[in-house]
Structure formats: C-alpha cells, structure tokens
mmCIF file of C-alpha atoms and ligand atoms in Angstrom:
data_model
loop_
_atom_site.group_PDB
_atom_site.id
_atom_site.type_symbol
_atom_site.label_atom_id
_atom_site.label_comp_id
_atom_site.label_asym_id
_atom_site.label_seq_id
_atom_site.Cartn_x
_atom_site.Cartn_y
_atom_site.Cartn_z
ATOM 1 C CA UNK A 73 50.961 61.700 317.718
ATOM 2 C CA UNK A 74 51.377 59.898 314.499
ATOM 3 C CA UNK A 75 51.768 56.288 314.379
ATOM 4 C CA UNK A 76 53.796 54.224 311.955
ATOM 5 C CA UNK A 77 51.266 51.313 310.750
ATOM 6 C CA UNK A 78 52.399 48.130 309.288
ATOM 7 C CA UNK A 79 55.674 48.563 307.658
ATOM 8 C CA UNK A 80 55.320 45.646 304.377
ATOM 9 C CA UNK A 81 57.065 47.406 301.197
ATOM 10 C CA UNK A 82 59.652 50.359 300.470
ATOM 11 C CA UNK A 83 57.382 51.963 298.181
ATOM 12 C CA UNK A 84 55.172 52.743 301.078
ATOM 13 C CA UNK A 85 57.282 55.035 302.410
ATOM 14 C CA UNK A 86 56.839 59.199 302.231
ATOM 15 C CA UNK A 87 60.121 61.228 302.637
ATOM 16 C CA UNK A 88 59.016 62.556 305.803
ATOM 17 C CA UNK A 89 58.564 59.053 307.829
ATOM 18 C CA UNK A 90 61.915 57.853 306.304
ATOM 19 C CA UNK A 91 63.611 61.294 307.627
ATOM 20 C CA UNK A 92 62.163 60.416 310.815
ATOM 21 C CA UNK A 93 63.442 57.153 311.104
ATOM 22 C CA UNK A 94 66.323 58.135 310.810
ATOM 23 C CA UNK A 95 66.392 61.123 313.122
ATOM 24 C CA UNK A 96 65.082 58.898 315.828
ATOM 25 C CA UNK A 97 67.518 55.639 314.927
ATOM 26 C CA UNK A 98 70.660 58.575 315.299
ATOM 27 C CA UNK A 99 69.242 59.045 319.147
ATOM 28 C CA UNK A 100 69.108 55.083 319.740
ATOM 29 C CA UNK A 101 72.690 55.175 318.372
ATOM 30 C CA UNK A 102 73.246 58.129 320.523
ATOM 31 C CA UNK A 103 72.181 55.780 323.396
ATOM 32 C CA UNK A 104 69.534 58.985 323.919
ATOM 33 C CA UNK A 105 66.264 57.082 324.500
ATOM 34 C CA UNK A 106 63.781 56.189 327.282
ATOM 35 C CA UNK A 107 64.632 52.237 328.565
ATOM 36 C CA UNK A 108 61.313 52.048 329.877
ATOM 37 C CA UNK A 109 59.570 53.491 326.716
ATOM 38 C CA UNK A 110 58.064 49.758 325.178
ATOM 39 C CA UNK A 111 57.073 49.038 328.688
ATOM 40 C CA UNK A 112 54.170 46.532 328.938
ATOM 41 C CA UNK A 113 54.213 46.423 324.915
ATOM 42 C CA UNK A 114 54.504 42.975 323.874
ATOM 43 C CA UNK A 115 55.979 41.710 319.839
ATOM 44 C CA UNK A 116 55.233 38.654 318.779
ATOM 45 C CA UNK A 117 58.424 37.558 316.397
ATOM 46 C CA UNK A 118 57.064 34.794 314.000
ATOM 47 C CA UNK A 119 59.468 33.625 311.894
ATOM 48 C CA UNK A 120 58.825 30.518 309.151
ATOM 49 C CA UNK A 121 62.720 31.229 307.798
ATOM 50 C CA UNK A 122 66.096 30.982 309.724
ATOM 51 C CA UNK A 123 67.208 34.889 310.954
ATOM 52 C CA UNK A 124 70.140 35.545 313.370
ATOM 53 C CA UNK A 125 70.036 39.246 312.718
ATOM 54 C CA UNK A 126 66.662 40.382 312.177
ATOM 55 C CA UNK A 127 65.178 38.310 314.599
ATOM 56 C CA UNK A 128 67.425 39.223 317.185
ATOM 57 C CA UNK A 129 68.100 43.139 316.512
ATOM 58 C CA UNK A 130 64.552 42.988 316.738
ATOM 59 C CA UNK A 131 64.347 41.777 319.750
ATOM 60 C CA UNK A 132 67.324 43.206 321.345
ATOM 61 C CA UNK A 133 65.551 46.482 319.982
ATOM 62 C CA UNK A 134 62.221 45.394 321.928
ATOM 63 C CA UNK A 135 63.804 44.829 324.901
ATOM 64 C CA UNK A 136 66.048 47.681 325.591
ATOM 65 C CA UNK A 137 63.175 49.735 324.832
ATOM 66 C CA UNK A 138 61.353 47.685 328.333
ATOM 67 C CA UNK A 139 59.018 45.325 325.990
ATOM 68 C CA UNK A 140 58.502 42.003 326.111
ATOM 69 C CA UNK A 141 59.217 39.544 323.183
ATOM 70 C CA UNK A 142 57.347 36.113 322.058
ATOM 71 C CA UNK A 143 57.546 33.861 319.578
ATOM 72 C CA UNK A 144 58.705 31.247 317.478
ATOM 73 C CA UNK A 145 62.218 31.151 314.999
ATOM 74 C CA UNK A 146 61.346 28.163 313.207
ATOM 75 C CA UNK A 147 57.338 28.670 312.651
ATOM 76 C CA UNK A 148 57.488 26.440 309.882
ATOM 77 C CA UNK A 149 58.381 23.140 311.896
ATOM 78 C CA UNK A 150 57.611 24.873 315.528
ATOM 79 C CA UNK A 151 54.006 26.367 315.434
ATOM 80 C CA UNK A 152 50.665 24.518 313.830
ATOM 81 C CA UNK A 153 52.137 25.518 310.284
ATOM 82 C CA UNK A 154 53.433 21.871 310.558
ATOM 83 C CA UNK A 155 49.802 20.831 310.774
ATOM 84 C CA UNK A 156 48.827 22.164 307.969
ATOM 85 C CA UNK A 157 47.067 25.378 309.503
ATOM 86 C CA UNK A 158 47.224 28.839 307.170
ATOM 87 C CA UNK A 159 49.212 31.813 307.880
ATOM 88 C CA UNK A 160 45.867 33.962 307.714
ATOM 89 C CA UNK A 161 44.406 31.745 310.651
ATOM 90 C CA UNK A 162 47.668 31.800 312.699
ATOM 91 C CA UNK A 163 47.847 35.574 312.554
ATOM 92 C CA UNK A 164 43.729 35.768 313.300
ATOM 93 C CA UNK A 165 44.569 33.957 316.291
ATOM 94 C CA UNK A 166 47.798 35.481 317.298
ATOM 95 C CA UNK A 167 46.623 39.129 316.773
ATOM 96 C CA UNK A 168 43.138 37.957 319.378
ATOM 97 C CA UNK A 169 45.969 37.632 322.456
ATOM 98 C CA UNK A 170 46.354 41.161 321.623
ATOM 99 C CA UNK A 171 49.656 41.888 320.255
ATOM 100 C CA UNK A 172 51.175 45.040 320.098
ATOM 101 C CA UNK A 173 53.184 44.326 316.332
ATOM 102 C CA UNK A 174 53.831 41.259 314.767
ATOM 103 C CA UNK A 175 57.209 40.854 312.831
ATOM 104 C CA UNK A 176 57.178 38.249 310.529
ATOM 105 C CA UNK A 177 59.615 36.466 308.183
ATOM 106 C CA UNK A 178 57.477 33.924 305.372
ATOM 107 C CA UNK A 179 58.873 31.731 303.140
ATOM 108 C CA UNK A 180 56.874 33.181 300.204
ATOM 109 C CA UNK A 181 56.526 37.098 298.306
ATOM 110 C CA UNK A 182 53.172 38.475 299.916
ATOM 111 C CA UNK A 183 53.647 36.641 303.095
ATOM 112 C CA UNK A 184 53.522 40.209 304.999
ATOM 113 C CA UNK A 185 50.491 40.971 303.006
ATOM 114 C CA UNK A 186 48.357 38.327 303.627
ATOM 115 C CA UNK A 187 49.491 38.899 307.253
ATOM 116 C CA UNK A 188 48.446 42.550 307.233
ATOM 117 C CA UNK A 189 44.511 41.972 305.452
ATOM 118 C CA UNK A 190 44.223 39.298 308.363
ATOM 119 C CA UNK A 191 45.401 41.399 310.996
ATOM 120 C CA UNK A 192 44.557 44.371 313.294
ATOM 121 C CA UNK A 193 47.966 44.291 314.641
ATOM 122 C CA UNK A 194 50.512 45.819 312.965
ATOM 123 C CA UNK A 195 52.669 44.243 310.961
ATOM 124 C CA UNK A 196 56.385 44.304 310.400
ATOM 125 C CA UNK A 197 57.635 42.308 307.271
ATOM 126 C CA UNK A 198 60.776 40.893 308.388
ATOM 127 C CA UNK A 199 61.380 39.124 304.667
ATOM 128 C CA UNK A 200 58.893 37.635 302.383
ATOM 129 C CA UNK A 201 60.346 34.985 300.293
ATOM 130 C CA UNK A 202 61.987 36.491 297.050
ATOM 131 C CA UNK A 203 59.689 39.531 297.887
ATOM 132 C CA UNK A 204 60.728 42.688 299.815
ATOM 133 C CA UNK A 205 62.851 43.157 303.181
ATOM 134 C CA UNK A 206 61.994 46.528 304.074
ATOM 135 C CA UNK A 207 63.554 47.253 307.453
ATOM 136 C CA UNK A 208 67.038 45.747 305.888
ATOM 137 C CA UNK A 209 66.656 48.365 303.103
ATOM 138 C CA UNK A 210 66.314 51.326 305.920
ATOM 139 C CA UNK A 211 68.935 50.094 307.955
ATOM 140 C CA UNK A 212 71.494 49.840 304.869
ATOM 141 C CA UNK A 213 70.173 53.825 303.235
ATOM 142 C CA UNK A 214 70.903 54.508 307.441
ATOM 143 C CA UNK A 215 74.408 53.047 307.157
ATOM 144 C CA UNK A 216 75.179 55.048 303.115
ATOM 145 C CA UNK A 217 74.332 58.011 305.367
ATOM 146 C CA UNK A 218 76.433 57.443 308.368
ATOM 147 C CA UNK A 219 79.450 56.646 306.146
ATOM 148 C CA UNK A 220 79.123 59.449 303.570
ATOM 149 C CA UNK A 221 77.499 62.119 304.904
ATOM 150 C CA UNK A 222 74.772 61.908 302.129
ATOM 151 C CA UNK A 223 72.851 59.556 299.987
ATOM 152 C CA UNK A 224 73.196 61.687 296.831
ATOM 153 C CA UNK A 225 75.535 61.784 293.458
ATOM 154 C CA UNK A 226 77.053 57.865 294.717
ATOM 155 C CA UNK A 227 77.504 55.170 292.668
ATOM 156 C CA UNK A 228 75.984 51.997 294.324
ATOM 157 C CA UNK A 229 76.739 48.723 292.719
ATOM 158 C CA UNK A 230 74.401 45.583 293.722
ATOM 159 C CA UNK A 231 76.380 42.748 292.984
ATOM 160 C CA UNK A 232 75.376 39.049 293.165
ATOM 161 C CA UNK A 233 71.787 37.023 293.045
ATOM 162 C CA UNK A 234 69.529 40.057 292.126
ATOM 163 C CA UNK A 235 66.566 38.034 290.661
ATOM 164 C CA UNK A 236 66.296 36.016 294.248
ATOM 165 C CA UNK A 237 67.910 38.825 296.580
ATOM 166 C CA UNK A 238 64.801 40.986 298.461
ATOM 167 C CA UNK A 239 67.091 43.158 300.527
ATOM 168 C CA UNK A 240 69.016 44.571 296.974
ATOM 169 C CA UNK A 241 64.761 44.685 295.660
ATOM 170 C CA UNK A 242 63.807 46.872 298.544
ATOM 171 C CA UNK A 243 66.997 49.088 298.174
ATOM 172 C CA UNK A 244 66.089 49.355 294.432
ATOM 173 C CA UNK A 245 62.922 50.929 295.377
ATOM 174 C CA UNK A 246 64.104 53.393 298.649
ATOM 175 C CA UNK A 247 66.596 54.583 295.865
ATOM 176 C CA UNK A 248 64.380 55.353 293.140
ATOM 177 C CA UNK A 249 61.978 57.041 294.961
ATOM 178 C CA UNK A 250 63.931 59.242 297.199
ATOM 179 C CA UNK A 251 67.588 59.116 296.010
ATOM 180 C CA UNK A 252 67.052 58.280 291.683
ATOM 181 C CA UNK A 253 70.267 60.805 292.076
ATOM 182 C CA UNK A 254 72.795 58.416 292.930
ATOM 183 C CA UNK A 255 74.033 55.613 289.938
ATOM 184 C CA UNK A 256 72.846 51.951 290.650
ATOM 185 C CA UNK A 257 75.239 49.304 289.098
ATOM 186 C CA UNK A 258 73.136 46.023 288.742
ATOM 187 C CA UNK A 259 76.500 43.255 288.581
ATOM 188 C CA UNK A 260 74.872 39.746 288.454
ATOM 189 C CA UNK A 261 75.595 36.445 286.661
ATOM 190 C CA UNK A 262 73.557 36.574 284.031
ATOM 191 C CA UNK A 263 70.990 33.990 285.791
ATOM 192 C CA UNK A 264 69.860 35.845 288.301
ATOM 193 C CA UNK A 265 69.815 39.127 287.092
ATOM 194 C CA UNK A 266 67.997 41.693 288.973
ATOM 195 C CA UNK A 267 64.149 41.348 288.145
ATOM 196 C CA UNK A 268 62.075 43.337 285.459
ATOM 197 C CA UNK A 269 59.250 44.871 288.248
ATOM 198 C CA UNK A 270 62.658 46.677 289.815
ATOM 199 C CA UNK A 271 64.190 47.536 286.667
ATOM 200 C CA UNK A 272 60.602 49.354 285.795
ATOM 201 C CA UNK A 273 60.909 51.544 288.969
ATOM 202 C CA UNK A 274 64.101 52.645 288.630
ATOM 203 C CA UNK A 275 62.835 53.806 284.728
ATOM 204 C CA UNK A 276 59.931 55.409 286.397
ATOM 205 C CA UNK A 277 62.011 57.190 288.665
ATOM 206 C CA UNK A 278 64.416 58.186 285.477
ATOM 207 C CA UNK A 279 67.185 56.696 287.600
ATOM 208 C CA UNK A 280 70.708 56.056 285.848
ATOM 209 C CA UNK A 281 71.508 52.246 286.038
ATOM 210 C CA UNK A 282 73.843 49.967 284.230
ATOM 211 C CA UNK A 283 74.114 45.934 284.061
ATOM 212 C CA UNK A 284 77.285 43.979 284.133
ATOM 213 C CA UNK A 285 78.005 40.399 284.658
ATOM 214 C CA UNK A 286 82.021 41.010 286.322
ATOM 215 C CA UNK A 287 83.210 43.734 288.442
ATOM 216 C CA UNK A 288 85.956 45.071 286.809
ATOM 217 C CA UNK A 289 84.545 47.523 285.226
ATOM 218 C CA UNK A 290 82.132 48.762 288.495
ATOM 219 C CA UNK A 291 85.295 48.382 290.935
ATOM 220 C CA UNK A 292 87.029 51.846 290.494
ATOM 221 C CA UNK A 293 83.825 53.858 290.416
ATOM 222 C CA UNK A 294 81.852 52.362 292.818
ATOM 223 C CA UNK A 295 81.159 54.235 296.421
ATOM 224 C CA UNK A 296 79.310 51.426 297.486
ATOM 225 C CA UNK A 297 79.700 47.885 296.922
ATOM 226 C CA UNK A 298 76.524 46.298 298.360
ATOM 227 C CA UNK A 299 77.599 42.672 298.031
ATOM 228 C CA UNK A 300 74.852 39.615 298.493
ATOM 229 C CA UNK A 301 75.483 35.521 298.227
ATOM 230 C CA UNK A 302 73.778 33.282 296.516
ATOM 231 C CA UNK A 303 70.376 32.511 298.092
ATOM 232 C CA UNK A 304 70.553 28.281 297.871
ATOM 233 C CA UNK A 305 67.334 28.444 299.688
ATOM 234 C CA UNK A 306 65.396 29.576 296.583
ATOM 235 C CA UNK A 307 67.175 26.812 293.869
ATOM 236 C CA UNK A 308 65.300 23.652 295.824
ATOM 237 C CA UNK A 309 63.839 22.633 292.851
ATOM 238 C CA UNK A 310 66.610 23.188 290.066
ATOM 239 C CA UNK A 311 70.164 22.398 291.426
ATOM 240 C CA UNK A 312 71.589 22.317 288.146
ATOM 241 C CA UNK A 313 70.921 26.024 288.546
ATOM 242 C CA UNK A 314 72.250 26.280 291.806
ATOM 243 C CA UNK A 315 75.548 24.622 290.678
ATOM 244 C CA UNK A 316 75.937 26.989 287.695
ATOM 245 C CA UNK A 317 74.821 30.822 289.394
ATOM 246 C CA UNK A 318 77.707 29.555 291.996
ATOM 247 C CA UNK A 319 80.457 29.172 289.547
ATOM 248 C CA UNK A 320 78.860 32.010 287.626
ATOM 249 C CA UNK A 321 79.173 33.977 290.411
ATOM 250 C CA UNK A 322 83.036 33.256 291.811
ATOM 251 C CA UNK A 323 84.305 35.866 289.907
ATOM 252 C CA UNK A 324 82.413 38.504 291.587
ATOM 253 C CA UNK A 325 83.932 37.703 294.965
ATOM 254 C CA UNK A 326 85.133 40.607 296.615
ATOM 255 C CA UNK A 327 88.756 39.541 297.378
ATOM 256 C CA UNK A 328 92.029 41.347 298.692
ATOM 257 C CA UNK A 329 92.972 41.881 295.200
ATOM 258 C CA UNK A 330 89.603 43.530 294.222
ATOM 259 C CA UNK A 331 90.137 45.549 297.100
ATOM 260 C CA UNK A 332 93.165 47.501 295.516
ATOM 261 C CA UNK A 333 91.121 48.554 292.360
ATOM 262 C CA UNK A 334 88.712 49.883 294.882
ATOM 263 C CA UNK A 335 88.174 53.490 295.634
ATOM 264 C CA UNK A 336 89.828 54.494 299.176
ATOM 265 C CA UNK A 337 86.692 56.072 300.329
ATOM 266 C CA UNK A 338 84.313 53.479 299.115
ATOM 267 C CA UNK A 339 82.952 50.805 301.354
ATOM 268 C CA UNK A 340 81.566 47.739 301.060
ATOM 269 C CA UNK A 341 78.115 46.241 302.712
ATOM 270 C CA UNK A 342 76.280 43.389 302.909
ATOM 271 C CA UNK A 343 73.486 42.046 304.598
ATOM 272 C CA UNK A 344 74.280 39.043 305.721
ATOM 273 C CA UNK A 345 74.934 36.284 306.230
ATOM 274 C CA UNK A 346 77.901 35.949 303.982
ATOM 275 C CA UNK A 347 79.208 32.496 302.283
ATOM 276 C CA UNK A 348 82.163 33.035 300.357
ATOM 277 C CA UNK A 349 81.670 36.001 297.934
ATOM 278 C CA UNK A 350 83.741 38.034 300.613
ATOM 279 C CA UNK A 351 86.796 36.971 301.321
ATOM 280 C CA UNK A 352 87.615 37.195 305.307
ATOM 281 C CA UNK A 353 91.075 38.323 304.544
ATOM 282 C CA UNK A 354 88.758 41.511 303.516
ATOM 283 C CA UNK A 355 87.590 42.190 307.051
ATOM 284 C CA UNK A 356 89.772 44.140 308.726
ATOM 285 C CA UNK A 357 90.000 47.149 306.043
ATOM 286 C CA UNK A 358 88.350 49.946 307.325
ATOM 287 C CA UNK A 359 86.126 49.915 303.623
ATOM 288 C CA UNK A 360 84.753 46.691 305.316
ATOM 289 C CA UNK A 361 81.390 48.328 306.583
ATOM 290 C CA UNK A 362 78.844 45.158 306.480
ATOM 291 C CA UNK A 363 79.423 44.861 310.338
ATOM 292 C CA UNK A 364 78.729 48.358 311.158
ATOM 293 C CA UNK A 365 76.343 47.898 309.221
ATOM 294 C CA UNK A 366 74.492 44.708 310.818
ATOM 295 C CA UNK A 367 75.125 47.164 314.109
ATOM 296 C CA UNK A 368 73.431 49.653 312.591
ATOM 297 C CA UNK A 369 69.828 47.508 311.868
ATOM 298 C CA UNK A 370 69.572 47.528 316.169
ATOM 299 C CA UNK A 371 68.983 51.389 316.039
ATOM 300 C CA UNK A 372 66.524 51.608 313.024
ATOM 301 C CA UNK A 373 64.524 48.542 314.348
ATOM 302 C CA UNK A 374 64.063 49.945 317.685
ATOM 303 C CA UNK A 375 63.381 53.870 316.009
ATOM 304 C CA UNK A 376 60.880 51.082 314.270
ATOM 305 C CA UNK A 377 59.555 49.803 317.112
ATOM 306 C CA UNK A 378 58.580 53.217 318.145
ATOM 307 C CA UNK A 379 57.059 54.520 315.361
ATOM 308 C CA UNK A 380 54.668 51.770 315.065
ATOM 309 C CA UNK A 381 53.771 51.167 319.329
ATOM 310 C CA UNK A 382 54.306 54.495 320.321
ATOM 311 C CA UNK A 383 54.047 56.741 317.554
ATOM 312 C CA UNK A 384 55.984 59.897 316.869
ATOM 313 C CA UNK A 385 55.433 63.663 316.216
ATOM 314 C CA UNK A 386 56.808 64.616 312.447
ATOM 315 C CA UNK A 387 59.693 66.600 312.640
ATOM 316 C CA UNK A 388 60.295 66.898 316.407
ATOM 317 C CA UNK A 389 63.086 64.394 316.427
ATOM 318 C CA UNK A 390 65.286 66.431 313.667
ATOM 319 C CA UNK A 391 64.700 69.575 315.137
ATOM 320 C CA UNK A 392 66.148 68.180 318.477
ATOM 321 C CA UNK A 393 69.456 66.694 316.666
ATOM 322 C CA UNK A 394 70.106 69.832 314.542
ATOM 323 C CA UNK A 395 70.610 71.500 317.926
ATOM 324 C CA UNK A 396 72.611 68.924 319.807
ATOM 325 C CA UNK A 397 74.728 68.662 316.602
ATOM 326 C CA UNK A 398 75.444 65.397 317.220
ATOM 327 C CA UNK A 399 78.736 63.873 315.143
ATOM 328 C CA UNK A 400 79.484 60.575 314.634
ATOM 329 C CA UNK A 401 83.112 59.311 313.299
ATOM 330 C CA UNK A 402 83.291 55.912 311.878
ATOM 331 C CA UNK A 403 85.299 53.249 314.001
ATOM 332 C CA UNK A 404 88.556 53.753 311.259
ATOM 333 C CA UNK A 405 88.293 57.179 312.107
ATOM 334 C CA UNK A 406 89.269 58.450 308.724
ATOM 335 C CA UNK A 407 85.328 59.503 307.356
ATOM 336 C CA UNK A 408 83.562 61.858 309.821
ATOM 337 C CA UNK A 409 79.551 62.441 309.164
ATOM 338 C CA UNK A 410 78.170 64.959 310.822
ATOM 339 C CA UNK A 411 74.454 63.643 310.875
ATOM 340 C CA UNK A 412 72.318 66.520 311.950
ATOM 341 C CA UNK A 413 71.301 68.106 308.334
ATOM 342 C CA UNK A 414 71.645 64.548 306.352
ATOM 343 C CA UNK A 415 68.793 63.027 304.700
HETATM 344 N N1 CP B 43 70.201 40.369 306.704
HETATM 345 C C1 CP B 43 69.339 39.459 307.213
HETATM 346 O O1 CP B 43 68.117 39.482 306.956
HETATM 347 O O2 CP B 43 69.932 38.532 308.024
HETATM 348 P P1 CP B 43 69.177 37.351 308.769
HETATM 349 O O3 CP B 43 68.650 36.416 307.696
HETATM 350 O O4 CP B 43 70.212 36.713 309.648
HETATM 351 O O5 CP B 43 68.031 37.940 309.542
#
C-alpha cells in the first residue's frame, strides 16, 4: 500500500497520485466509502489564519471517515504563538502526542515547509501566506472535470489579485504540468499581476497564456472564469495600495451584465470567500459553479485524508469506477460528465 506523504506544493504531484485522487474523491462523492475507515486516526488542524472552508471540509472529511479532530482556528492569538514560541517548536511538540497528519494554515510562504523539516507527521498545507494552497488547487482541477468532462483544450481565465492569490498560484502549476493544453488567461489590475516564478512555469511547460487588465476581451472565450477578491489581509502595510487594486479591480466584477457576454456552457468558480467581485444577483445561474465547487473540496480532502493515513493501491480505485460507470449530472441538469475515463 502506498501512502500519500505530506502534501506542501502542486509541483509535487506525479500524474498517477493526482488520477488517484480523483478516482477515490468520485467514490466519497458517490457516498461509496468505509465510515469507520479513519477510525482511531487523530488530525491535528492548526490554523494561524481565519478558514471556514478548509478548516471545516477538513474536518467534516475527518470525521465521516470515523477520526477524531483537534486543534486550534486562531493559532496565532489561541496557542503559545502569542508567546512568542516558533512554529518549528510547536510542530516538534505537537507531532511527540503522536499525530496522525497535521493540516496547517501559516500566515507566511514556506509555513508548510518549515512544518514538514520539523515534523515526522505528515503534513497537509492548508495555505501558506502568499505561497501555495494545494488541496484548493485539486479540489478546483476536481470541479473543471466534473463540469466538463475533461481538463483539456479550455480556456481558463484567472481574474483578480494574482500576485497575492495562492489558490490561482497552485492552479498555475497543476495546469502546467499536467494540463499546459488548456489556455490560461491571467486578467489582473495591473498591481497585482500574477507573479514572475508562475509565469516561468507555465513557459517551461510551453503553456499558451495571455495578460489583460479588463474582461472584455476574456468574457466570450472563456470556459472557465476562476474569479478571486482582493486579499486585504496581505496590503497591512501599504493601504494606499489596498485603496487603489480595489478600484482597479471593480471593473472586473463578474456582474449580470458580464454574464450575457459569457459563453452558455462556461462556468464560473471561485474559492472563496467572496467580497464583492461577484455580484449575488449572479448566483442562481446554473454557470454559477463556486458552490459546487466549495462542495466539492469535502470529497478531495477526505480522498486526502486517505491517501496520507491509510494509504492507497495505484490504480485500484479507477479500475473499480470504470466498471461501475458511475455518471454524475450537474445540479442544472443541462452538462452531464460521465467521470469514469476522465483525467
Ligand atoms: N478557499 C478557502 O481557502 O477558503 P477558507 O479561507 O474559508 O478556508
């Protein structure tokens, strides 16, 4: 049995793991897994940022598999971080009660690999800083494939603070490793546009990407619109900044009338949580995927969990859903992926 270690970047990923996450997330979804699987397993959810939904799917995930969850949400202000005390001593410590994964959010890039050279525990990164947000990057490829069928020939646009954004990083680099097929839009104001270590990997990957500071001309080719806000958390110390990437970035709001320009089969995503560059009156069209797709981050996280407590056996997973022939029809009903041969 082959177990998933600590899960820090995108790059680390082979095709084969990412095939099986997915495989094994479609069976959560399926509701085709073992309740008492996790049983006696115990995560330890550190968190130093707010989280509603990793830090709960996460633990929703842990505990319908039969774990048990501890930890703190505001690690920062909660645990002896206030005191002054390191992350690499915290995890020493916490890792000594004998953990069996740790899933942490930091405040700063390399958070989850500090955590990992102090650790014999896995470790999940949940977010670090401006850094990565791996298991957000899985869960959205996981949610391109539900909707479409496929993760090939699509034009994705990433549209808002790409310099400060990790989950539209992350994406960057699933993409250009195992999909540098599809066409990545990079729509930014032109402060925070998406960062030159990204823009490197998708050249290395001879991926086709374009950069554009309005959405009119991205709107009617798009597949995807893979919307993010502003991140106010990271302009502390310049709110001059802050003030200016906001107005910058009103005219990229995704609004009813954007919606018309917009491709009928195309849908829109994003993370989460959203401040105002989607308008609610957007919800309710069935393009509106960003809560399917926060639905969606339960069934990778707990196909996570798995991995890395359990372990898996390569292939076995697939094999079993290419002869259930499972299907799966999107709430709107009108876009039908059958999942069994998608990757
Ligand atoms: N998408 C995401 O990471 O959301 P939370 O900050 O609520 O966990």
């Amino acid at each position: 049995m082959k177990k998933l270690k600590s899960v820090i970047r995108a790059q680390q990923f082979d095709e084969t793991t990412i095939k099986e996450v997915f495989a094994i997330a479609d069976t959560m979804r399926a509701g085709h897994f073992d309740s008492e699987a996790l049983r006696g397993k115990i995560m330890v959810a550190l968190f130093y940022e707010p989280s509603t939904r990793t830090r709960l799917s996460f633990e929703t995930a842990m505990l319908r598999l039969g774990g048990r969850v501890i930890g703190t949400e505001n690690a920062r202000e909660f645990s002896s971080a206030a005191k002054g005390e390191k992350l690499e001593d915290t995890i020493k410590v916490i890792s000594g009660y004998g953990p069996d994964v740790i899933v942490l959010r930091y405040h700063e890039e390399g958070g989850a690999e500090r955590a990992q050279h102090s650790s014999p525990v896995p470790i999940i990164n949940a977010g670090d800083g401006t850094g990565q947000h791996p298991t957000q990057a899985l869960l959205d490829l996981f949610t391109i494939r539900q909707e479409f069928g496929r993760i090939d020939n699509l034009d994705i646009a990433l549209v808002g603070d790409l310099s400060n954004g990790r989950t539209v990083r992350s994406l960057c680099y699933f993409l250009a490793k195992h999909y540098p097929n599809n066409r990545v839009h990079l729509v930014s104001p032109e402060q925070t546009k998406m960062r030159d270590d990204v823009k490197a990997y998708l050249d290395k990957y001879d991926v086709r990407y374009s950069e554009a500071n309005e959405l009119d001309s991205v709107l009617p080719v798009a597949d995807v619109i893979y919307q993010t806000r502003v991140q106010k958390e990271r302009f502390k110390d310049n709110p001059t900044l802050y003030q200016d990437v906001v107005r910058a970035s009103e005219k990229l709001i995704i609004t009813p009338s954007a919606l018309k320009q917009m491709k009928q089969q195309a849908i829109i995503m994003h993370p989460l949580p959203r401040v105002k560059e989607i308008d609610h009156a957007v919800d309710d069209d069935p393009r509106a995927a960003y809560f399917r797709q926060a639905q969606n981050g339960l069934y990778v996280r707990m196909a996570l969990l798995k991995m890395v407590i359990n372990g898996y056996q390569n292939g076995s997973t697939t094999a079993r859903l290419v002869t259930t022939k499972t299907k799966t029809a999107r709430a709107s009903g009108h876009r039908i992926a059958a999942v069994e041969n998608v990757h």
